[in-house]
Amino acid sequence: MRNGDTQQSVVVDAPITIGNWSPKNDSRSYRGPVTLDTALTRSSNTIPVRLSQSFGRDKIADTARLMGIRSNILVTRALPLGVAEVTVLDMTSAYAAFANGGKQATGYAVLEIKNSLGEVIYDRRKDEPPARQLVDTQYVADLNFMLSHVVEFGTGRRAQLDFTVAAGKTGTTQAYRDAWFMGYTGKYVAGVWFGRDDFTSTRRMTGGSLPAMTWK
């Protein structure tokens, strides 16, 4: 993991209103000018919303699809905060691309198929095309560096591993209905989701609590 210039770009954590919607940080406070690294590490909600106003929310949906999200993504004001229904498998595959140096990492179950004679008629390692490079390695390195800080210093501290560096991101949906932790090391990627099947709220569970601890 490297330290490049991208994560040192300064953005402003301050109140923002779009129509009748005003996203707030979980702490209900604002830090003013911060680096992208700090904004991601501390899960500042106003930053991605403010950035999306400049480059467009459509690009968020396009990038999510590029990284392997197959769920239907609605482009809404809250999309920069991750407000979209996505399966755990899709999310894990998308984060696997970060761990894979920006290369496609689609989840799969079948490694090999043999016929009744014991002959191999499908071998995934040989029969599937090489993984595509989805994102430039420099940008992935910057993102991996920042996501490692989420685990080291930020909202994902409970996922810290004693034996290797880990990177990841916590997620908590509105009214505490869902809590996520998506994390990876140099060799493994895993996604953890907690929630209720009837869509009711949890007891104020956040992604940095049970999901991060379960991932660890």
Tab-separated table of C-alpha atoms in Angstrom:
chain	number	residue	atom	x	y	z
A	1	MET	CA	0.000	0.000	0.000
A	2	ARG	CA	1.377	3.343	-1.035
A	3	ASN	CA	1.025	6.999	-0.192
A	4	GLY	CA	0.197	9.042	-3.292
A	5	ASP	CA	-1.191	12.517	-3.917
A	6	THR	CA	-4.873	11.629	-4.360
A	7	GLN	CA	-5.644	10.987	-0.709
A	8	GLN	CA	-4.026	14.304	0.291
A	9	SER	CA	-6.508	16.357	-1.747
A	10	VAL	CA	-8.388	18.702	0.581
A	11	VAL	CA	-12.190	18.791	0.719
A	12	VAL	CA	-14.580	20.597	3.071
A	13	ASP	CA	-16.684	18.758	5.631
A	14	ALA	CA	-19.547	21.191	6.206
A	15	PRO	CA	-23.371	21.193	6.130
A	16	ILE	CA	-24.900	20.725	2.683
A	17	THR	CA	-28.522	20.800	1.534
A	18	ILE	CA	-29.943	19.484	-1.745
A	19	GLY	CA	-33.606	20.381	-2.064
A	20	ASN	CA	-35.186	19.319	1.217
A	21	TRP	CA	-32.444	16.797	2.041
A	22	SER	CA	-29.565	17.594	4.397
A	23	PRO	CA	-27.220	14.637	5.057
A	24	LYS	CA	-25.451	14.695	8.410
A	25	ASN	CA	-22.409	13.009	9.866
A	26	ASP	CA	-23.038	10.366	12.500
A	27	SER	CA	-21.235	12.563	15.047
A	28	ARG	CA	-23.508	15.504	14.142
A	29	SER	CA	-20.361	17.646	13.901
A	30	TYR	CA	-18.203	18.865	11.012
A	31	ARG	CA	-14.440	19.045	10.618
A	32	GLY	CA	-14.092	21.765	7.982
A	33	PRO	CA	-11.190	21.315	5.508
A	34	VAL	CA	-9.924	17.710	5.606
A	35	THR	CA	-8.029	15.396	3.281
A	36	LEU	CA	-9.818	12.674	1.322
A	37	ASP	CA	-7.916	10.209	3.487
A	38	THR	CA	-9.401	11.652	6.683
A	39	ALA	CA	-12.886	11.918	5.159
A	40	LEU	CA	-12.892	8.237	4.201
A	41	THR	CA	-11.281	7.090	7.445
A	42	ARG	CA	-13.857	8.929	9.554
A	43	SER	CA	-16.835	8.182	7.272
A	44	SER	CA	-17.760	11.844	6.789
A	45	ASN	CA	-21.110	11.790	4.989
A	46	THR	CA	-21.069	15.322	3.634
A	47	ILE	CA	-17.871	14.808	1.614
A	48	PRO	CA	-19.082	12.236	-0.945
A	49	VAL	CA	-22.332	14.144	-1.358
A	50	ARG	CA	-20.443	17.383	-1.991
A	51	LEU	CA	-18.043	15.685	-4.422
A	52	SER	CA	-20.905	14.090	-6.347
A	53	GLN	CA	-22.341	17.539	-6.953
A	54	SER	CA	-19.214	18.364	-8.943
A	55	PHE	CA	-18.715	15.202	-11.018
A	56	GLY	CA	-22.254	13.774	-11.189
A	57	ARG	CA	-23.989	10.863	-9.484
A	58	ASP	CA	-24.294	8.918	-12.750
A	59	LYS	CA	-20.554	8.256	-12.620
A	60	ILE	CA	-20.943	6.563	-9.233
A	61	ALA	CA	-23.451	4.113	-10.690
A	62	ASP	CA	-21.269	3.550	-13.762
A	63	THR	CA	-18.217	2.806	-11.603
A	64	ALA	CA	-20.180	0.447	-9.365
A	65	ARG	CA	-21.299	-1.541	-12.408
A	66	LEU	CA	-17.747	-1.561	-13.749
A	67	MET	CA	-16.490	-3.038	-10.474
A	68	GLY	CA	-18.993	-5.888	-10.657
A	69	ILE	CA	-22.199	-4.672	-8.991
A	70	ARG	CA	-25.019	-6.417	-10.850
A	71	SER	CA	-27.862	-5.215	-8.634
A	72	ASN	CA	-30.077	-2.465	-10.024
A	73	ILE	CA	-28.644	0.887	-8.908
A	74	LEU	CA	-31.004	3.842	-8.692
A	75	VAL	CA	-29.325	7.225	-9.125
A	76	THR	CA	-30.605	9.253	-6.181
A	77	ARG	CA	-29.311	12.103	-4.052
A	78	ALA	CA	-28.257	9.589	-1.394
A	79	LEU	CA	-26.348	7.299	-3.786
A	80	PRO	CA	-22.953	8.856	-2.821
A	81	LEU	CA	-23.585	7.483	0.690
A	82	GLY	CA	-24.112	3.976	-0.660
A	83	VAL	CA	-27.901	4.049	-0.472
A	84	ALA	CA	-28.680	1.228	-2.918
A	85	GLU	CA	-29.845	-2.352	-2.493
A	86	VAL	CA	-26.853	-4.577	-3.250
A	87	THR	CA	-26.206	-8.243	-2.495
A	88	VAL	CA	-23.336	-9.297	-0.235
A	89	LEU	CA	-21.839	-11.322	-3.115
A	90	ASP	CA	-21.834	-8.283	-5.417
A	91	MET	CA	-20.219	-6.084	-2.780
A	92	THR	CA	-17.578	-8.676	-1.971
A	93	SER	CA	-16.730	-9.142	-5.653
A	94	ALA	CA	-16.396	-5.382	-6.103
A	95	TYR	CA	-14.033	-5.052	-3.130
A	96	ALA	CA	-12.076	-8.048	-4.413
A	97	ALA	CA	-11.113	-5.899	-7.401
A	98	PHE	CA	-9.369	-3.477	-5.015
A	99	ALA	CA	-7.437	-6.334	-3.426
A	100	ASN	CA	-6.692	-7.654	-6.922
A	101	GLY	CA	-4.860	-4.520	-8.034
A	102	GLY	CA	-7.850	-3.144	-9.921
A	103	LYS	CA	-8.490	-6.320	-11.926
A	104	GLN	CA	-11.929	-7.847	-12.306
A	105	ALA	CA	-12.730	-10.390	-9.593
A	106	THR	CA	-16.144	-11.895	-10.276
A	107	GLY	CA	-17.404	-14.320	-7.645
A	108	TYR	CA	-17.810	-17.942	-8.797
A	109	ALA	CA	-18.537	-21.404	-7.397
A	110	VAL	CA	-17.490	-23.942	-10.061
A	111	LEU	CA	-13.781	-24.711	-10.412
A	112	GLU	CA	-13.934	-27.751	-12.648
A	113	ILE	CA	-16.440	-30.018	-14.442
A	114	LYS	CA	-15.783	-33.621	-15.461
A	115	ASN	CA	-17.857	-35.957	-17.612
A	116	SER	CA	-18.810	-39.557	-16.772
A	117	LEU	CA	-15.422	-40.744	-18.059
A	118	GLY	CA	-13.555	-38.496	-15.672
A	119	GLU	CA	-12.434	-36.177	-18.457
A	120	VAL	CA	-12.197	-32.489	-17.632
A	121	ILE	CA	-14.622	-30.602	-19.866
A	122	TYR	CA	-14.329	-27.278	-18.029
A	123	ASP	CA	-11.429	-25.845	-16.062
A	124	ARG	CA	-11.972	-22.297	-14.896
A	125	ARG	CA	-8.280	-21.455	-14.792
A	126	LYS	CA	-7.873	-22.391	-18.460
A	127	ASP	CA	-11.267	-21.745	-20.020
A	128	GLU	CA	-12.104	-18.294	-18.643
A	129	PRO	CA	-10.492	-15.193	-20.181
A	130	PRO	CA	-7.861	-13.308	-18.154
A	131	ALA	CA	-9.204	-10.799	-15.657
A	132	ARG	CA	-9.690	-7.316	-17.125
A	133	GLN	CA	-7.911	-4.321	-15.644
A	134	LEU	CA	-10.859	-2.198	-14.475
A	135	VAL	CA	-9.058	0.643	-12.717
A	136	ASP	CA	-5.585	2.095	-13.111
A	137	THR	CA	-3.203	0.534	-10.589
A	138	GLN	CA	-2.125	3.962	-9.276
A	139	TYR	CA	-5.683	4.882	-8.282
A	140	VAL	CA	-6.254	1.473	-6.714
A	141	ALA	CA	-3.046	1.840	-4.696
A	142	ASP	CA	-4.233	5.216	-3.385
A	143	LEU	CA	-7.625	3.763	-2.454
A	144	ASN	CA	-6.073	0.733	-0.757
A	145	PHE	CA	-3.856	3.058	1.258
A	146	MET	CA	-6.867	5.052	2.443
A	147	LEU	CA	-8.999	1.995	3.161
A	148	SER	CA	-6.187	0.563	5.288
A	149	HIS	CA	-6.480	3.703	7.424
A	150	VAL	CA	-10.179	2.958	7.976
A	151	VAL	CA	-9.098	-0.209	9.776
A	152	GLU	CA	-6.007	1.259	11.410
A	153	PHE	CA	-7.376	4.573	12.672
A	154	GLY	CA	-11.029	4.930	11.695
A	155	THR	CA	-14.470	3.394	11.945
A	156	GLY	CA	-13.179	-0.130	11.193
A	157	ARG	CA	-10.688	-0.420	14.065
A	158	ARG	CA	-12.408	-3.512	15.470
A	159	ALA	CA	-11.411	-5.405	12.318
A	160	GLN	CA	-7.666	-4.972	12.922
A	161	LEU	CA	-5.603	-8.132	12.459
A	162	ASP	CA	-2.455	-8.804	14.474
A	163	PHE	CA	-0.623	-10.657	11.714
A	164	THR	CA	-1.169	-8.589	8.562
A	165	VAL	CA	-2.397	-5.275	7.172
A	166	ALA	CA	-6.121	-5.144	6.442
A	167	ALA	CA	-8.222	-2.621	4.546
A	168	GLY	CA	-11.953	-2.129	4.410
A	169	LYS	CA	-15.006	0.055	4.907
A	170	THR	CA	-17.852	0.193	7.376
A	171	GLY	CA	-21.410	0.965	6.361
A	172	THR	CA	-24.579	1.776	8.318
A	173	THR	CA	-27.890	2.491	6.612
A	174	GLN	CA	-30.620	4.893	7.667
A	175	ALA	CA	-32.406	4.070	10.933
A	176	TYR	CA	-29.756	1.401	11.629
A	177	ARG	CA	-31.552	-1.140	9.402
A	178	ASP	CA	-28.333	-2.542	7.915
A	179	ALA	CA	-24.753	-2.718	9.112
A	180	TRP	CA	-21.852	-3.743	6.852
A	181	PHE	CA	-18.162	-4.365	6.906
A	182	MET	CA	-16.322	-5.109	3.676
A	183	GLY	CA	-12.677	-5.979	4.232
A	184	TYR	CA	-9.655	-7.546	2.604
A	185	THR	CA	-6.003	-8.450	3.038
A	186	GLY	CA	-3.428	-9.271	0.385
A	187	LYS	CA	-4.940	-12.753	-0.004
A	188	TYR	CA	-8.543	-12.798	1.181
A	189	VAL	CA	-11.706	-10.731	0.804
A	190	ALA	CA	-14.835	-11.095	2.937
A	191	GLY	CA	-18.085	-9.209	3.340
A	192	VAL	CA	-20.268	-9.146	6.458
A	193	TRP	CA	-23.860	-7.906	6.640
A	194	PHE	CA	-26.141	-7.678	9.673
A	195	GLY	CA	-29.808	-6.747	9.481
A	196	ARG	CA	-33.376	-7.931	9.973
A	197	ASP	CA	-35.388	-9.752	7.311
A	198	ASP	CA	-38.449	-7.607	8.051
A	199	PHE	CA	-36.491	-4.362	7.391
A	200	THR	CA	-36.951	-3.095	10.952
A	201	SER	CA	-34.191	-1.227	12.759
A	202	THR	CA	-31.445	-2.913	14.740
A	203	ARG	CA	-30.466	-1.716	18.200
A	204	ARG	CA	-28.305	1.063	16.780
A	205	MET	CA	-25.825	-1.383	15.286
A	206	THR	CA	-23.106	0.190	13.135
A	207	GLY	CA	-20.740	-1.347	10.617
A	208	GLY	CA	-17.824	-0.725	12.948
A	209	SER	CA	-19.291	-2.899	15.706
A	210	LEU	CA	-20.515	-6.498	15.171
A	211	PRO	CA	-19.840	-6.614	11.401
A	212	ALA	CA	-16.196	-5.542	11.845
A	213	MET	CA	-15.747	-7.896	14.808
A	214	THR	CA	-17.306	-10.798	12.881
A	215	TRP	CA	-15.057	-10.097	9.900
A	216	LYS	CA	-12.020	-10.252	12.177
